[in-house]
Amino acid sequence: MSARTGRAVVLESFGRPLALRTFDLPAPPDGGMVVACTYGGICGTDLHLRQGHLAIPTPLVLGHEGIGVVRELGAGAARDATGAELRPGDTVMWASSIACGRCVPCRLHREPTLCENRRTYGVNRSVEQGPALSGAWADHIVLQPGTTVVRPADGVDPLAAMSLACAGPTVVHALYERRPVRVGETVVVQGSGPVGLAAAALAQLSGAAKVVIVGGPAGRLAAAAAAGIGDAHLDIAGAADPEQVLDQVREAVGGDGADLVIECAGVPAAVAQGLRLARRGGSYLVIGQYTDAGDTLINPHQIVHRQLDVVGSWAFTGAHLVEYVKLLPALTARFDLRSLVTAYPLEEHAAALSAVADGSVMKAVLAS
Ligand SMILES: [Zn+2]
Ligand SMILES: [Zn+2]
């Protein structure tokens, strides 16, 4: 077996360049495992973490989404979440968070995504609390007992699996638990980042009659269209007159508006627009405002007059990751997910983050 050390990208202090550091690689904990990361995904949330927009401990190995190969299994970690046998050499994905099972949302409200004590790889497992290798921007990660680990079907391309690694389960949660897409519905998706593309792709798989993506910049919409995601694509980011684009959306949707509007833009102002894109009696599902980006002005009359169901959805649990992984063969058969991903070596983490920040890539992953 090779050296018992691992290299990882570390957030040492907010707003400063990240550092590539080497740590000891511990033995796998009982019930857990050591995984050699193939890819660690960069998510929009990571840009906020780096700047200190969320209260997290440092130093911290970043990376809350990943795919890798089991290197060593701890005692008692013989099966994945579906009951399939696990062996060293198997490819796996893992859920970023473990809910505590003890707090009020976990025990009484049956809402583990709202757990008050979630432990999340790459977000709140600091180097000092150990093990240091608790993020996916590394060549190895130590997974703790209680982690939802799942083996993708044979033949699933790991890069394609990473295209919607965090966005996919997030949207599975939203569409499975919060507001399903019904057969024949017309759906507007606001936002053309990974969450928007996941929402559009899963809406199409769910039987939507038409899916309109409103987003930008134009390159992202073109990438979505080339991957087969969305039936119509409208650029609001580059538009001189956003109101005109909204009229075009209404025209593309037809009738009095969409049956379902899914907000995946993360920009507060999108909510005022989204409320006016739904038909009377329709639904508005808000997923994109994961980071608190501040207040916005809305007209609440739109909610009442249109008699809208306005629903929020927060994060995901291990079960939603398992659903996403189960859907990968169907998703990759219909959509060119691999085309959405750009891989960078671990050493080029700074370039990868810049490309995500300026929107020049749809999805960046770090390869070990
Ligand atoms: Zn994420
Ligand atoms: Zn809890």
Short mmCIF file of C-alpha atoms and ligand atoms in Angstrom, two decimals:
data_model
loop_
_atom_site.label_atom_id
_atom_site.label_comp_id
_atom_site.label_asym_id
_atom_site.label_seq_id
_atom_site.Cartn_x
_atom_site.Cartn_y
_atom_site.Cartn_z
CA MET A 1 0.00 0.00 0.00
CA SER A 2 1.28 3.48 -0.85
CA ALA A 3 2.26 6.23 1.61
CA ARG A 4 -0.15 6.97 4.44
CA THR A 5 -0.43 10.64 3.68
CA GLY A 6 -2.94 12.63 1.69
CA ARG A 7 -2.83 16.00 -0.07
CA ALA A 8 -5.71 18.40 0.32
CA VAL A 9 -6.78 21.94 -0.54
CA VAL A 10 -7.17 23.88 2.70
CA LEU A 11 -9.11 27.04 3.52
CA GLU A 12 -6.83 28.53 6.17
CA SER A 13 -8.46 31.93 6.56
CA PHE A 14 -11.34 33.68 4.81
CA GLY A 15 -10.65 35.71 1.69
CA ARG A 16 -7.06 34.39 1.40
CA PRO A 17 -5.62 32.02 -1.22
CA LEU A 18 -6.17 28.34 -0.49
CA ALA A 19 -3.18 26.12 0.32
CA LEU A 20 -2.28 22.61 -0.81
CA ARG A 21 -1.13 20.72 2.29
CA THR A 22 -0.17 17.17 3.19
CA PHE A 23 -1.71 15.33 6.14
CA ASP A 24 -1.37 11.91 7.72
CA LEU A 25 -3.92 9.45 6.44
CA PRO A 26 -5.48 7.65 9.41
CA ALA A 27 -6.87 4.12 9.43
CA PRO A 28 -10.59 3.97 8.59
CA PRO A 29 -12.87 4.38 11.61
CA ASP A 30 -15.11 1.46 12.58
CA GLY A 31 -18.21 1.67 10.39
CA GLY A 32 -16.48 4.18 8.09
CA MET A 33 -13.96 4.03 5.29
CA VAL A 34 -11.07 5.71 3.52
CA VAL A 35 -11.89 6.67 -0.05
CA ALA A 36 -9.39 7.73 -2.71
CA CYS A 37 -11.10 10.73 -4.31
CA THR A 38 -11.35 10.61 -8.09
CA TYR A 39 -13.05 14.02 -8.32
CA GLY A 40 -14.07 16.65 -5.81
CA GLY A 41 -16.69 19.06 -7.09
CA ILE A 42 -16.62 22.83 -6.80
CA CYS A 43 -20.04 24.21 -5.93
CA GLY A 44 -21.23 27.81 -5.90
CA THR A 45 -21.49 27.48 -2.13
CA ASP A 46 -17.72 27.00 -1.95
CA LEU A 47 -17.20 30.53 -3.28
CA HIS A 48 -19.22 31.82 -0.34
CA LEU A 49 -17.42 29.57 2.16
CA ARG A 50 -14.06 30.88 0.95
CA GLN A 51 -15.17 34.45 1.65
CA GLY A 52 -16.56 33.65 5.09
CA HIS A 53 -20.21 34.26 4.18
CA LEU A 54 -21.20 31.27 6.31
CA ALA A 55 -20.06 30.61 9.86
CA ILE A 56 -17.63 27.71 9.46
CA PRO A 57 -14.46 26.67 11.31
CA THR A 58 -10.98 27.01 9.77
CA PRO A 59 -8.56 25.57 8.80
CA LEU A 60 -10.76 23.31 6.73
CA VAL A 61 -10.33 20.92 3.80
CA LEU A 62 -13.00 22.04 1.34
CA GLY A 63 -15.16 19.87 -0.90
CA HIS A 64 -18.66 18.68 0.02
CA GLU A 65 -19.28 16.68 -3.15
CA GLY A 66 -17.18 13.88 -4.55
CA ILE A 67 -16.77 10.52 -6.17
CA GLY A 68 -13.96 8.10 -5.46
CA VAL A 69 -12.75 4.56 -5.00
CA VAL A 70 -12.91 2.70 -1.69
CA ARG A 71 -9.36 2.20 -0.43
CA GLU A 72 -9.98 0.68 3.01
CA LEU A 73 -13.16 -0.29 4.83
CA GLY A 74 -13.44 0.07 8.60
CA ALA A 75 -14.82 -2.79 10.66
CA GLY A 76 -18.52 -3.28 9.94
CA ALA A 77 -18.64 -1.11 6.79
CA ALA A 78 -19.43 -3.93 4.39
CA ARG A 79 -22.43 -2.54 2.52
CA ASP A 80 -23.59 0.66 0.86
CA ALA A 81 -26.87 2.46 1.61
CA THR A 82 -28.84 0.20 -0.74
CA GLY A 83 -27.45 -2.99 0.83
CA ALA A 84 -25.01 -3.71 -2.00
CA GLU A 85 -21.74 -5.25 -0.91
CA LEU A 86 -18.75 -2.89 -0.77
CA ARG A 87 -15.17 -3.89 -1.48
CA PRO A 88 -11.93 -1.94 -1.86
CA GLY A 89 -11.76 -0.80 -5.48
CA ASP A 90 -15.49 -0.01 -5.73
CA THR A 91 -16.50 3.43 -6.99
CA VAL A 92 -18.74 5.31 -4.55
CA MET A 93 -20.40 8.65 -3.95
CA TRP A 94 -21.23 9.87 -0.47
CA ALA A 95 -23.68 12.32 1.07
CA SER A 96 -22.09 15.49 2.38
CA SER A 97 -24.07 15.66 5.60
CA ILE A 98 -24.92 13.42 8.52
CA ALA A 99 -27.98 14.44 10.56
CA CYS A 100 -27.73 13.99 14.30
CA GLY A 101 -30.97 12.08 14.81
CA ARG A 102 -31.49 13.74 18.19
CA CYS A 103 -32.55 17.35 17.63
CA VAL A 104 -36.17 18.52 17.32
CA PRO A 105 -36.22 18.69 13.48
CA CYS A 106 -34.66 15.19 13.26
CA ARG A 107 -36.82 13.50 15.90
CA LEU A 108 -40.11 15.37 15.95
CA HIS A 109 -40.47 17.16 12.62
CA ARG A 110 -39.11 14.24 10.53
CA GLU A 111 -36.97 16.73 8.62
CA PRO A 112 -33.34 15.60 8.72
CA THR A 113 -32.35 18.24 6.15
CA LEU A 114 -33.21 20.81 8.85
CA CYS A 115 -31.03 19.09 11.49
CA GLU A 116 -29.54 21.63 13.89
CA ASN A 117 -26.30 19.68 14.27
CA ARG A 118 -25.53 18.53 10.73
CA ARG A 119 -21.91 17.50 10.25
CA THR A 120 -20.92 18.26 6.67
CA TYR A 121 -17.75 17.20 4.87
CA GLY A 122 -15.89 20.16 3.44
CA VAL A 123 -18.01 22.63 5.44
CA ASN A 124 -17.85 22.15 9.19
CA ARG A 125 -15.34 19.35 9.82
CA SER A 126 -12.21 21.38 10.53
CA VAL A 127 -8.65 20.13 10.28
CA GLU A 128 -8.17 20.62 14.02
CA GLN A 129 -11.19 18.58 15.04
CA GLY A 130 -9.83 15.84 12.77
CA PRO A 131 -9.41 13.80 10.81
CA ALA A 132 -7.99 16.57 8.64
CA LEU A 133 -8.91 14.72 5.44
CA SER A 134 -12.65 15.40 5.73
CA GLY A 135 -13.25 17.17 2.42
CA ALA A 136 -13.31 16.05 -1.20
CA TRP A 137 -10.72 18.51 -2.55
CA ALA A 138 -8.09 15.98 -1.64
CA ASP A 139 -6.63 12.74 -2.85
CA HIS A 140 -8.24 10.92 0.11
CA ILE A 141 -11.22 11.44 2.39
CA VAL A 142 -12.05 9.67 5.65
CA LEU A 143 -15.77 8.88 5.79
CA GLN A 144 -17.32 8.50 9.23
CA PRO A 145 -19.86 5.89 10.37
CA GLY A 146 -23.36 7.11 9.51
CA THR A 147 -22.31 8.52 6.13
CA THR A 148 -24.65 7.58 3.29
CA VAL A 149 -22.38 5.87 0.77
CA VAL A 150 -23.74 4.59 -2.55
CA ARG A 151 -22.24 2.76 -5.50
CA PRO A 152 -23.28 4.11 -8.92
CA ALA A 153 -24.37 1.54 -11.51
CA ASP A 154 -21.60 -0.03 -13.55
CA GLY A 155 -20.79 2.04 -16.61
CA VAL A 156 -21.78 5.43 -15.15
CA ASP A 157 -19.11 7.94 -16.14
CA PRO A 158 -17.69 9.50 -12.94
CA LEU A 159 -17.39 12.90 -14.64
CA ALA A 160 -21.03 12.77 -15.70
CA ALA A 161 -22.00 11.77 -12.16
CA MET A 162 -20.19 14.86 -10.84
CA SER A 163 -22.00 17.27 -13.18
CA LEU A 164 -24.93 17.57 -10.78
CA ALA A 165 -23.25 16.13 -7.67
CA CYS A 166 -24.71 18.58 -5.17
CA ALA A 167 -27.35 20.17 -7.40
CA GLY A 168 -28.92 16.85 -8.37
CA PRO A 169 -29.73 15.61 -4.84
CA THR A 170 -30.80 19.15 -3.88
CA VAL A 171 -33.36 19.12 -6.69
CA VAL A 172 -34.38 15.51 -5.97
CA HIS A 173 -35.28 16.69 -2.46
CA ALA A 174 -37.24 19.64 -3.83
CA LEU A 175 -39.13 17.64 -6.46
CA TYR A 176 -39.60 14.48 -4.43
CA GLU A 177 -40.67 15.97 -1.12
CA ARG A 178 -41.66 19.58 -1.64
CA ARG A 179 -43.40 20.07 -5.03
CA PRO A 180 -43.31 17.27 -7.63
CA VAL A 181 -43.43 17.98 -11.36
CA ARG A 182 -46.65 16.52 -12.73
CA VAL A 183 -46.96 14.85 -16.12
CA GLY A 184 -47.75 17.38 -18.84
CA GLU A 185 -46.89 20.46 -16.82
CA THR A 186 -45.18 23.52 -18.22
CA VAL A 187 -42.16 24.43 -16.10
CA VAL A 188 -40.05 27.58 -16.01
CA VAL A 189 -36.61 27.25 -14.42
CA GLN A 190 -34.93 30.48 -13.32
CA GLY A 191 -31.16 30.05 -13.39
CA SER A 192 -28.76 28.21 -15.68
CA GLY A 193 -26.11 27.04 -13.23
CA PRO A 194 -25.90 23.42 -12.07
CA VAL A 195 -29.00 23.71 -9.84
CA GLY A 196 -31.06 25.15 -12.70
CA LEU A 197 -29.85 22.45 -15.07
CA ALA A 198 -30.61 19.74 -12.51
CA ALA A 199 -34.12 21.15 -12.07
CA ALA A 200 -34.72 21.32 -15.81
CA ALA A 201 -33.33 17.83 -16.50
CA LEU A 202 -35.30 16.23 -13.67
CA ALA A 203 -38.46 18.09 -14.75
CA GLN A 204 -38.00 16.68 -18.25
CA LEU A 205 -37.48 13.15 -16.86
CA SER A 206 -40.60 13.65 -14.71
CA GLY A 207 -42.77 14.16 -17.78
CA ALA A 208 -43.05 17.93 -18.08
CA ALA A 209 -44.53 18.92 -21.43
CA LYS A 210 -42.22 21.91 -21.79
CA VAL A 211 -39.29 23.23 -19.78
CA VAL A 212 -38.15 26.83 -20.31
CA ILE A 213 -34.80 27.88 -18.83
CA VAL A 214 -34.37 31.59 -18.09
CA GLY A 215 -30.79 32.43 -17.21
CA GLY A 216 -27.45 33.50 -18.55
CA PRO A 217 -24.82 34.29 -19.60
CA ALA A 218 -25.52 33.03 -23.12
CA GLY A 219 -22.67 30.48 -22.99
CA ARG A 220 -24.32 28.66 -20.12
CA LEU A 221 -27.64 28.48 -21.93
CA ALA A 222 -25.89 27.18 -25.03
CA ALA A 223 -24.17 24.50 -22.92
CA ALA A 224 -27.53 23.47 -21.46
CA ALA A 225 -29.09 23.29 -24.92
CA ALA A 226 -26.15 21.30 -26.30
CA ALA A 227 -26.52 18.80 -23.43
CA GLY A 228 -30.21 18.40 -24.29
CA ILE A 229 -31.42 20.14 -21.14
CA GLY A 230 -34.44 22.42 -21.50
CA ASP A 231 -36.80 22.93 -24.45
CA ALA A 232 -36.37 26.72 -24.69
CA HIS A 233 -33.57 28.94 -23.43
CA LEU A 234 -33.88 32.66 -22.75
CA ASP A 235 -31.02 34.95 -21.81
CA ILE A 236 -31.99 37.43 -19.11
CA ALA A 237 -28.42 38.21 -17.98
CA GLY A 238 -27.37 39.81 -21.26
CA ALA A 239 -30.72 41.45 -22.00
CA ALA A 240 -30.98 45.22 -22.31
CA ASP A 241 -34.57 45.01 -21.08
CA PRO A 242 -35.27 42.14 -18.65
CA GLU A 243 -39.02 42.88 -18.81
CA GLN A 244 -38.94 42.06 -22.50
CA VAL A 245 -37.33 38.69 -21.70
CA LEU A 246 -40.07 37.98 -19.18
CA ASP A 247 -42.65 38.68 -21.88
CA GLN A 248 -40.78 36.20 -24.09
CA VAL A 249 -40.94 33.64 -21.28
CA ARG A 250 -44.70 34.10 -20.99
CA GLU A 251 -44.97 33.70 -24.74
CA ALA A 252 -42.84 30.53 -24.69
CA VAL A 253 -44.93 29.10 -21.87
CA GLY A 254 -48.23 30.06 -23.44
CA GLY A 255 -51.52 30.63 -21.71
CA ASP A 256 -51.41 32.59 -18.49
CA GLY A 257 -48.09 31.31 -17.21
CA ALA A 258 -46.27 28.20 -16.07
CA ASP A 259 -47.81 25.47 -13.94
CA LEU A 260 -44.60 25.44 -11.94
CA VAL A 261 -41.77 27.96 -11.67
CA ILE A 262 -38.56 26.71 -10.05
CA GLU A 263 -36.19 29.37 -8.70
CA CYS A 264 -32.55 28.26 -9.03
CA ALA A 265 -30.94 31.66 -9.64
CA GLY A 266 -29.85 32.52 -6.12
CA VAL A 267 -30.45 36.20 -6.82
CA PRO A 268 -33.11 37.71 -4.53
CA ALA A 269 -34.60 39.87 -7.33
CA ALA A 270 -35.45 36.69 -9.28
CA VAL A 271 -38.23 35.96 -6.78
CA ALA A 272 -40.30 39.02 -7.73
CA GLN A 273 -40.05 37.97 -11.38
CA GLY A 274 -40.76 34.31 -10.68
CA LEU A 275 -44.00 35.07 -8.89
CA ARG A 276 -45.27 36.70 -12.07
CA LEU A 277 -44.30 33.82 -14.35
CA ALA A 278 -46.59 31.28 -12.69
CA ARG A 279 -50.18 30.82 -13.84
CA ARG A 280 -53.07 31.45 -11.47
CA GLY A 281 -53.31 28.39 -9.24
CA GLY A 282 -49.70 27.45 -10.04
CA SER A 283 -46.71 26.82 -7.82
CA TYR A 284 -43.44 28.55 -7.07
CA LEU A 285 -40.64 26.38 -5.75
CA VAL A 286 -37.68 28.31 -4.33
CA ILE A 287 -34.40 26.37 -4.16
CA GLY A 288 -31.67 28.77 -5.22
CA GLN A 289 -31.48 31.12 -2.24
CA TYR A 290 -29.18 28.83 -0.25
CA THR A 291 -26.94 31.69 0.84
CA ASP A 292 -28.63 34.71 2.44
CA ALA A 293 -28.10 37.30 -0.30
CA GLY A 294 -30.34 39.87 1.36
CA ASP A 295 -33.80 41.38 0.97
CA THR A 296 -35.76 42.08 -2.16
CA LEU A 297 -38.99 43.82 -3.08
CA ILE A 298 -41.92 41.59 -4.01
CA ASN A 299 -45.57 42.28 -4.61
CA PRO A 300 -47.44 39.92 -2.26
CA HIS A 301 -50.67 40.54 -4.18
CA GLN A 302 -49.17 38.30 -6.87
CA ILE A 303 -49.23 35.37 -4.43
CA VAL A 304 -52.86 35.89 -3.45
CA HIS A 305 -54.31 36.94 -6.79
CA ARG A 306 -52.57 34.06 -8.53
CA GLN A 307 -53.37 31.79 -5.57
CA LEU A 308 -49.84 30.43 -5.66
CA ASP A 309 -48.33 27.66 -3.62
CA VAL A 310 -44.96 29.13 -2.66
CA VAL A 311 -42.65 26.40 -1.36
CA GLY A 312 -39.04 26.45 -0.18
CA SER A 313 -36.60 23.56 -0.17
CA TRP A 314 -33.35 23.34 1.77
CA ALA A 315 -30.37 21.07 1.00
CA PHE A 316 -30.77 17.27 0.91
CA THR A 317 -30.23 14.10 2.88
CA GLY A 318 -28.44 10.86 2.08
CA ALA A 319 -31.67 9.36 0.76
CA HIS A 320 -31.86 12.09 -1.89
CA LEU A 321 -28.29 11.36 -2.98
CA VAL A 322 -29.23 7.69 -3.37
CA GLU A 323 -32.19 8.71 -5.59
CA TYR A 324 -29.90 10.91 -7.70
CA VAL A 325 -27.38 8.09 -8.13
CA LYS A 326 -30.20 5.70 -9.06
CA LEU A 327 -31.31 8.19 -11.74
CA LEU A 328 -27.83 8.56 -13.27
CA PRO A 329 -28.31 5.85 -15.94
CA ALA A 330 -31.58 7.51 -17.06
CA LEU A 331 -30.08 11.01 -16.85
CA THR A 332 -26.94 10.11 -18.79
CA ALA A 333 -28.95 8.23 -21.44
CA ARG A 334 -30.97 11.35 -22.16
CA PHE A 335 -28.59 14.23 -21.44
CA ASP A 336 -24.90 14.79 -22.20
CA LEU A 337 -23.97 15.51 -18.59
CA ARG A 338 -20.28 14.90 -19.14
CA SER A 339 -20.09 17.88 -21.49
CA LEU A 340 -20.96 20.17 -18.56
CA VAL A 341 -17.87 19.30 -16.52
CA THR A 342 -14.31 20.65 -16.68
CA ALA A 343 -11.64 18.81 -14.66
CA TYR A 344 -8.59 20.51 -13.14
CA PRO A 345 -5.68 18.86 -11.32
CA LEU A 346 -5.71 19.40 -7.55
CA GLU A 347 -2.74 21.78 -7.92
CA GLU A 348 -4.80 24.07 -10.16
CA HIS A 349 -7.49 24.73 -7.56
CA ALA A 350 -7.09 28.50 -7.85
CA ALA A 351 -7.73 28.48 -11.61
CA ALA A 352 -10.70 26.16 -11.14
CA LEU A 353 -12.26 28.44 -8.52
CA SER A 354 -11.75 31.51 -10.72
CA ALA A 355 -13.47 29.73 -13.62
CA VAL A 356 -16.45 28.91 -11.41
CA ALA A 357 -16.57 32.46 -10.04
CA ASP A 358 -16.59 34.10 -13.48
CA GLY A 359 -19.01 31.56 -14.94
CA SER A 360 -16.63 30.49 -17.72
CA VAL A 361 -17.23 26.83 -16.83
CA MET A 362 -20.55 25.21 -15.95
CA LYS A 363 -19.10 22.78 -13.44
CA ALA A 364 -15.49 22.41 -12.29
CA VAL A 365 -14.06 19.39 -10.50
CA LEU A 366 -10.64 18.80 -8.99
CA ALA A 367 -9.02 15.55 -10.07
CA SER A 368 -6.60 13.67 -7.85
ZN ZN B 1 -22.96 22.31 -2.96
ZN ZN B 2 -30.56 16.64 14.09
#
